[in-house]
Short mmCIF file of C-alpha atoms in Angstrom, two decimals:
data_model
loop_
_atom_site.label_atom_id
_atom_site.label_comp_id
_atom_site.label_asym_id
_atom_site.label_seq_id
_atom_site.Cartn_x
_atom_site.Cartn_y
_atom_site.Cartn_z
CA MET A 7 -14.40 -15.10 -2.60
CA ASN A 8 -14.85 -14.25 1.35
CA LYS A 9 -15.54 -10.45 2.17
CA PRO A 10 -11.77 -9.70 3.07
CA ASN A 11 -10.72 -10.80 0.62
CA GLN A 12 -12.78 -9.02 -1.89
CA LYS A 13 -12.68 -5.83 -0.12
CA MET A 14 -9.01 -6.41 -0.26
CA GLU A 15 -9.22 -6.45 -4.01
CA ASP A 16 -11.11 -3.98 -4.46
CA LEU A 17 -8.67 -1.55 -1.89
CA ALA A 18 -5.84 -2.75 -4.47
CA ILE A 19 -7.84 -2.04 -7.44
CA ASP A 20 -8.05 1.26 -5.64
CA VAL A 21 -4.46 2.28 -5.90
CA LEU A 22 -3.68 0.54 -9.47
CA GLY A 23 -6.87 2.95 -10.61
CA ARG A 24 -5.43 5.85 -9.43
CA GLN A 25 -2.55 6.66 -11.76
CA ASP A 26 -1.85 6.61 -15.48
CA LEU A 27 -1.09 2.87 -15.83
CA PRO A 28 -1.40 0.19 -19.28
CA GLN A 29 -4.77 -1.33 -18.85
CA ASP A 30 -3.00 -4.62 -20.23
CA LYS A 31 -0.55 -4.39 -17.47
CA PHE A 32 -1.74 -3.13 -14.28
CA GLY A 33 -5.27 -4.36 -15.03
CA SER A 34 -4.38 -7.81 -14.44
CA VAL A 35 -5.12 -10.04 -11.78
CA ILE A 36 -1.80 -11.07 -11.12
CA MET A 37 -0.91 -6.90 -11.04
CA ILE A 38 -3.72 -7.06 -8.35
CA ILE A 39 -1.80 -9.92 -6.75
CA MET A 40 1.14 -7.92 -6.23
CA MET A 41 -0.16 -4.75 -4.98
CA VAL A 42 -1.99 -6.68 -2.60
CA ALA A 43 1.47 -8.41 -1.85
CA ILE A 44 2.72 -4.77 -1.83
CA LEU A 45 0.13 -3.35 0.39
CA VAL A 46 0.23 -6.22 3.12
CA ASN A 47 3.89 -5.29 3.54
CA VAL A 48 3.31 -1.72 3.72
CA ILE A 49 0.71 -2.20 6.70
CA ARG A 50 3.28 -5.08 8.34
CA VAL A 51 6.18 -1.96 8.35
CA ILE A 52 3.72 0.15 10.22
CA GLN A 53 3.16 -2.53 12.48
CA GLU A 54 6.20 -2.74 13.42
CA CYS A 55 6.84 0.43 14.01
CA ASN A 56 3.57 0.87 16.59
CA LYS A 57 4.22 -2.76 18.01
CA ASN A 58 4.15 -1.07 21.44
CA SER A 59 1.83 1.34 21.20
CA LYS A 60 -1.13 0.57 23.97
CA LEU A 61 -3.72 3.12 21.42
CA ASP A 62 -6.46 1.82 19.23
CA LYS A 63 -5.09 0.44 16.35
CA VAL A 64 -7.46 1.50 14.02
CA LEU A 65 -6.76 4.41 14.51
CA LEU A 66 -3.49 4.49 15.46
CA TYR A 67 -2.05 2.88 12.17
CA LYS A 68 -5.15 5.04 10.06
CA GLN A 69 -3.12 8.62 11.48
CA HIS A 70 -0.24 7.04 10.83
CA ILE A 71 -0.61 6.32 7.16
CA ARG A 72 -2.00 9.90 6.57
CA GLU A 73 0.77 11.30 8.86
CA LEU A 74 3.35 9.37 6.04
CA SER A 75 1.43 10.18 3.20
CA ASP A 76 0.74 14.01 3.46
CA ARG A 77 4.07 14.39 4.63
CA ARG A 78 5.56 11.96 1.21
CA GLY A 79 9.12 12.07 2.97
CA TRP A 80 12.35 10.96 1.53
CA PHE A 81 12.22 7.49 4.18
CA THR A 82 8.81 6.69 2.85
CA LYS A 83 9.41 6.82 -0.69
CA MET A 84 12.19 5.02 -0.60
CA LYS A 85 11.03 2.25 1.64
CA LEU A 86 7.71 2.35 -0.35
CA ARG A 87 9.95 2.44 -3.81
CA LYS A 88 11.93 -0.66 -1.86
CA LEU A 89 8.84 -2.80 -1.43
CA ILE A 90 7.69 -2.65 -4.96
CA ARG A 91 11.15 -3.70 -6.93
CA ARG A 92 10.71 -6.98 -5.24
CA GLU A 93 7.19 -7.43 -6.91
CA LEU A 94 7.80 -5.88 -10.26
CA LYS A 95 10.11 -7.03 -13.18
CA SER A 96 12.74 -4.32 -13.01
CA GLU A 97 11.99 -2.83 -16.80
CA ASP A 98 8.32 -2.10 -15.31
CA TYR A 99 9.89 -1.22 -12.47
CA LYS A 100 11.29 1.51 -13.37
CA GLU A 101 8.81 2.85 -15.80
CA TYR A 102 6.15 2.52 -13.36
CA GLY A 103 7.58 2.77 -9.57
CA TRP A 104 7.29 6.28 -9.14
CA GLN A 105 3.79 6.18 -10.28
CA LEU A 106 2.53 3.31 -8.22
CA VAL A 107 4.14 5.51 -5.26
CA ASP A 108 2.51 8.19 -5.91
CA ALA A 109 -0.55 6.41 -5.65
CA ILE A 110 -0.11 4.22 -2.58
CA LEU A 111 0.64 8.10 -1.09
CA GLU A 112 -2.23 9.27 -2.84
CA LYS A 113 -4.76 6.33 -1.72
CA GLY A 114 -3.42 6.72 2.52
CA ALA A 115 -3.98 10.32 2.40
CA SER A 116 -7.86 9.23 2.12
CA ILE A 117 -7.81 5.50 3.67
CA THR A 118 -10.92 4.79 5.75
CA ASP A 119 -11.34 3.27 9.36
CA GLU A 120 -12.85 -0.35 6.87
CA GLU A 121 -9.94 0.15 4.59
CA VAL A 122 -7.10 -0.27 7.52
CA LEU A 123 -9.12 -3.10 9.64
CA THR A 124 -9.24 -4.71 5.76
CA LEU A 125 -5.32 -3.81 5.84
CA LEU A 126 -4.97 -5.44 9.60
CA GLU A 127 -6.57 -8.42 9.01
CA THR A 128 -5.42 -9.24 5.77
CA ALA A 129 -1.61 -8.84 7.39
CA ASN A 130 -2.33 -10.74 10.07
CA VAL A 131 -3.81 -13.58 9.03
#
């Protein structure tokens, strides 16, 4: 496995490890792949919002992610839940949707430049 894929997998595992989710379901390879897809979709939405900016992309996206994660507004939560709903089965979404939103926002509040760069590299492939 090459380095960006391993970093993306580590990021997904970190997000999933932030909540009390059942390991038999959320520790699986399939759930890690789903979390990677959710995170890539999140960064694509943020890219679309900032596509006309001339600032350094990594710094801009890091600030935007941290701002959204700190504010935790209803629109941010709604968009995250929509992205999560696409990836999970309906019964898993109903039971664990809010926990996954909280885990993503918690990770977003402390995201590093390297993690943002990994997300950008993965989203732009």
